[in-house]
Short mmCIF file of C-alpha atoms in Angstrom, two decimals:
data_model
loop_
_atom_site.label_atom_id
_atom_site.label_comp_id
_atom_site.label_asym_id
_atom_site.label_seq_id
_atom_site.Cartn_x
_atom_site.Cartn_y
_atom_site.Cartn_z
CA MET A 1 76.65 68.55 150.76
CA THR A 2 79.43 66.65 149.04
CA LEU A 3 80.21 67.91 145.55
CA ASP A 4 81.00 65.37 142.86
CA LEU A 5 83.11 66.08 139.76
CA VAL A 6 80.04 67.04 137.72
CA ASP A 7 78.92 69.56 140.38
CA LYS A 8 82.40 71.05 140.41
CA LYS A 9 82.53 71.35 136.63
CA LEU A 10 79.02 72.83 136.61
CA LEU A 11 80.04 75.42 139.20
CA PHE A 12 83.14 76.28 137.19
CA LEU A 13 81.07 76.77 134.03
CA LEU A 14 78.48 78.89 135.84
CA GLN A 15 81.20 81.04 137.43
CA LYS A 16 82.68 81.68 133.99
CA ASP A 17 79.29 82.60 132.49
CA CYS A 18 76.08 82.20 134.45
CA LYS A 19 74.00 83.19 131.42
CA LYS A 20 74.67 79.87 129.72
CA THR A 21 71.42 78.00 129.18
CA THR A 22 70.79 74.64 130.77
CA LYS A 23 70.92 73.21 127.24
CA GLU A 24 74.40 74.67 126.63
CA LEU A 25 75.55 73.38 130.02
CA SER A 26 74.05 69.95 129.39
CA LEU A 27 76.08 69.60 126.19
CA LYS A 28 79.33 70.46 128.02
CA LEU A 29 78.53 68.09 130.91
CA ASN A 30 77.01 65.21 128.92
CA LEU A 31 73.85 65.37 131.02
CA SER A 32 70.20 65.94 130.21
CA VAL A 33 68.80 69.46 130.47
CA THR A 34 66.62 68.27 133.36
CA ALA A 35 69.59 66.82 135.24
CA VAL A 36 71.52 70.09 134.88
CA TYR A 37 68.49 72.10 136.00
CA GLU A 38 68.03 69.87 139.07
CA ARG A 39 71.71 70.13 140.00
CA ILE A 40 71.61 73.92 139.77
CA LYS A 41 68.48 74.07 141.92
CA LYS A 42 70.11 71.78 144.51
CA LEU A 43 73.26 73.96 144.58
CA GLU A 44 71.05 77.02 145.11
CA ARG A 45 68.99 75.34 147.86
CA GLU A 46 72.17 74.25 149.67
CA GLY A 47 73.50 77.82 149.54
CA ILE A 48 76.54 76.83 147.47
CA ILE A 49 75.31 79.16 144.74
CA ASP A 50 74.77 82.33 146.71
CA LYS A 51 73.60 84.72 143.98
CA TYR A 52 74.00 85.73 140.36
CA VAL A 53 75.57 89.09 139.53
CA VAL A 54 76.68 91.31 136.66
CA LEU A 55 80.28 92.52 136.71
CA VAL A 56 80.47 96.13 135.58
CA ASN A 57 83.51 97.56 133.77
CA ARG A 58 84.34 100.27 136.32
CA SER A 59 86.21 102.49 133.87
CA LYS A 60 83.17 102.60 131.54
CA VAL A 61 81.04 104.06 134.35
CA GLU A 62 83.66 106.51 135.68
CA LYS A 63 84.58 104.40 138.72
CA GLY A 64 88.02 103.31 137.53
CA PHE A 65 90.04 104.85 140.38
CA VAL A 66 90.53 102.09 142.95
CA VAL A 67 91.72 102.76 146.50
CA PHE A 68 92.56 100.29 149.24
CA CYS A 69 92.07 102.14 152.50
CA HIS A 70 93.52 100.62 155.67
CA LEU A 71 91.69 101.86 158.71
CA LYS A 72 92.18 101.77 162.49
CA LEU A 73 89.45 102.30 165.04
CA ILE A 74 90.09 104.27 168.20
CA GLN A 75 88.54 101.52 170.33
CA HIS A 76 87.65 97.91 169.74
CA THR A 77 84.51 97.51 171.78
CA LYS A 78 81.65 95.49 170.35
CA GLU A 79 79.56 98.67 170.21
CA PHE A 80 82.19 100.68 168.26
CA ILE A 81 82.78 97.83 165.80
CA ALA A 82 79.05 97.33 165.18
CA LYS A 83 78.45 101.07 164.72
CA PHE A 84 81.36 101.45 162.31
CA GLU A 85 80.33 98.40 160.27
CA ASN A 86 76.73 99.61 160.03
CA GLU A 87 77.91 103.03 158.84
CA VAL A 88 80.50 101.80 156.32
CA ILE A 89 77.95 99.46 154.72
CA GLN A 90 75.95 102.57 153.75
CA LEU A 91 78.83 104.13 151.77
CA LYS A 92 78.19 103.35 148.08
CA GLU A 93 81.81 104.04 147.14
CA VAL A 94 82.94 101.17 149.39
CA ILE A 95 82.53 97.94 147.43
CA GLU A 96 84.37 95.72 149.90
CA CYS A 97 85.05 95.96 153.63
CA HIS A 98 87.12 93.36 155.45
CA HIS A 99 87.72 93.13 159.20
CA VAL A 100 91.35 92.02 159.40
CA SER A 101 94.12 91.23 161.86
CA GLY A 102 97.45 93.02 161.99
CA ASP A 103 98.34 96.71 162.07
CA TYR A 104 94.91 97.82 160.83
CA ASP A 105 91.38 96.83 161.77
CA TYR A 106 89.72 97.09 158.36
CA ILE A 107 90.64 97.19 154.70
CA LEU A 108 88.18 98.94 152.41
CA LYS A 109 88.09 98.71 148.64
CA ILE A 110 86.78 102.00 147.33
CA VAL A 111 85.92 102.92 143.73
CA VAL A 112 85.51 106.52 142.58
CA LYS A 113 86.09 108.57 139.42
CA ASP A 114 89.50 110.05 140.25
CA MET A 115 91.79 111.42 142.97
CA GLU A 116 89.62 114.50 143.42
CA ALA A 117 86.54 112.33 143.95
CA TYR A 118 88.48 110.22 146.47
CA ARG A 119 89.54 113.30 148.40
CA GLU A 120 85.91 114.46 148.49
CA PHE A 121 84.80 111.01 149.70
CA LEU A 122 87.53 110.91 152.35
CA VAL A 123 86.81 114.39 153.70
CA THR A 124 83.01 114.42 153.54
CA LYS A 125 82.11 110.80 154.21
CA LEU A 126 84.74 108.39 155.47
CA THR A 127 86.50 110.54 158.08
CA THR A 128 83.16 111.77 159.41
CA LEU A 129 82.37 108.27 160.68
CA GLU A 130 82.77 107.95 164.41
CA HIS A 131 85.50 105.91 166.05
CA ILE A 132 88.06 106.11 163.20
CA GLY A 133 91.55 106.59 164.58
CA SER A 134 93.58 106.65 161.36
CA THR A 135 93.51 105.77 157.68
CA HIS A 136 96.19 104.79 155.18
CA SER A 137 95.32 104.87 151.47
CA THR A 138 96.96 102.83 148.73
CA PHE A 139 96.07 103.51 145.10
CA MET A 140 95.84 100.85 142.42
CA ILE A 141 98.28 101.35 139.54
CA SER A 142 97.01 98.44 137.46
CA GLU A 143 94.92 95.34 137.98
CA VAL A 144 97.02 92.22 137.45
CA LYS A 145 94.36 89.68 138.45
CA ASN A 146 90.75 90.05 139.42
CA THR A 147 88.60 86.95 139.31
CA THR A 148 85.38 85.82 140.89
CA ILE A 149 86.01 82.14 140.14
CA VAL A 150 86.52 80.00 143.25
CA ASP A 151 88.45 76.83 142.44
CA ILE A 152 86.58 73.91 143.95
#
C-alpha cells in the first residue's frame, strides 16, 4: 500500500493520541468523518496500524528501574535459540527482547522496582534459563528520549 500525505498525517496524529475521535481527526485533516473512518480501517486491514496500546508511567506502578541486559548464549543452534526465545517471552519483567549482532546475542529491556528486585529477577529467573553463557547489565540513569512515533 502506498501512503499519501493524508495517510501519513493521519498516522502521525493517531500515534500522538489514538483516542482522538474521527470527528476531531476529520477537522485536523479537512476530511469528512466517514473518509477518516475508512482510511483508518484501510490502514488496519493492511497491517500498517498494528494495534492500539496504553503507555503506562512505569514509576507510578513501581517499575521505574530500567535495565538493559546484554546476553550471550552458550551455543547458537536453532534449537537453543528457539528454546531461549520461548522462555524469555514468558518473563513479565522483560518488556523488550532483541536478537542482535555483535558481541552479544540478545539485548533485553527489563523493568523492575529497584536494584534489589533486579537482583532477585536475575538470580531466580533470568540466569535459570538454559543456554545462557553470560550477561552484562547496564542501568538507566535517566531517559533522554522515549517515543513510539515512527516518522513516515
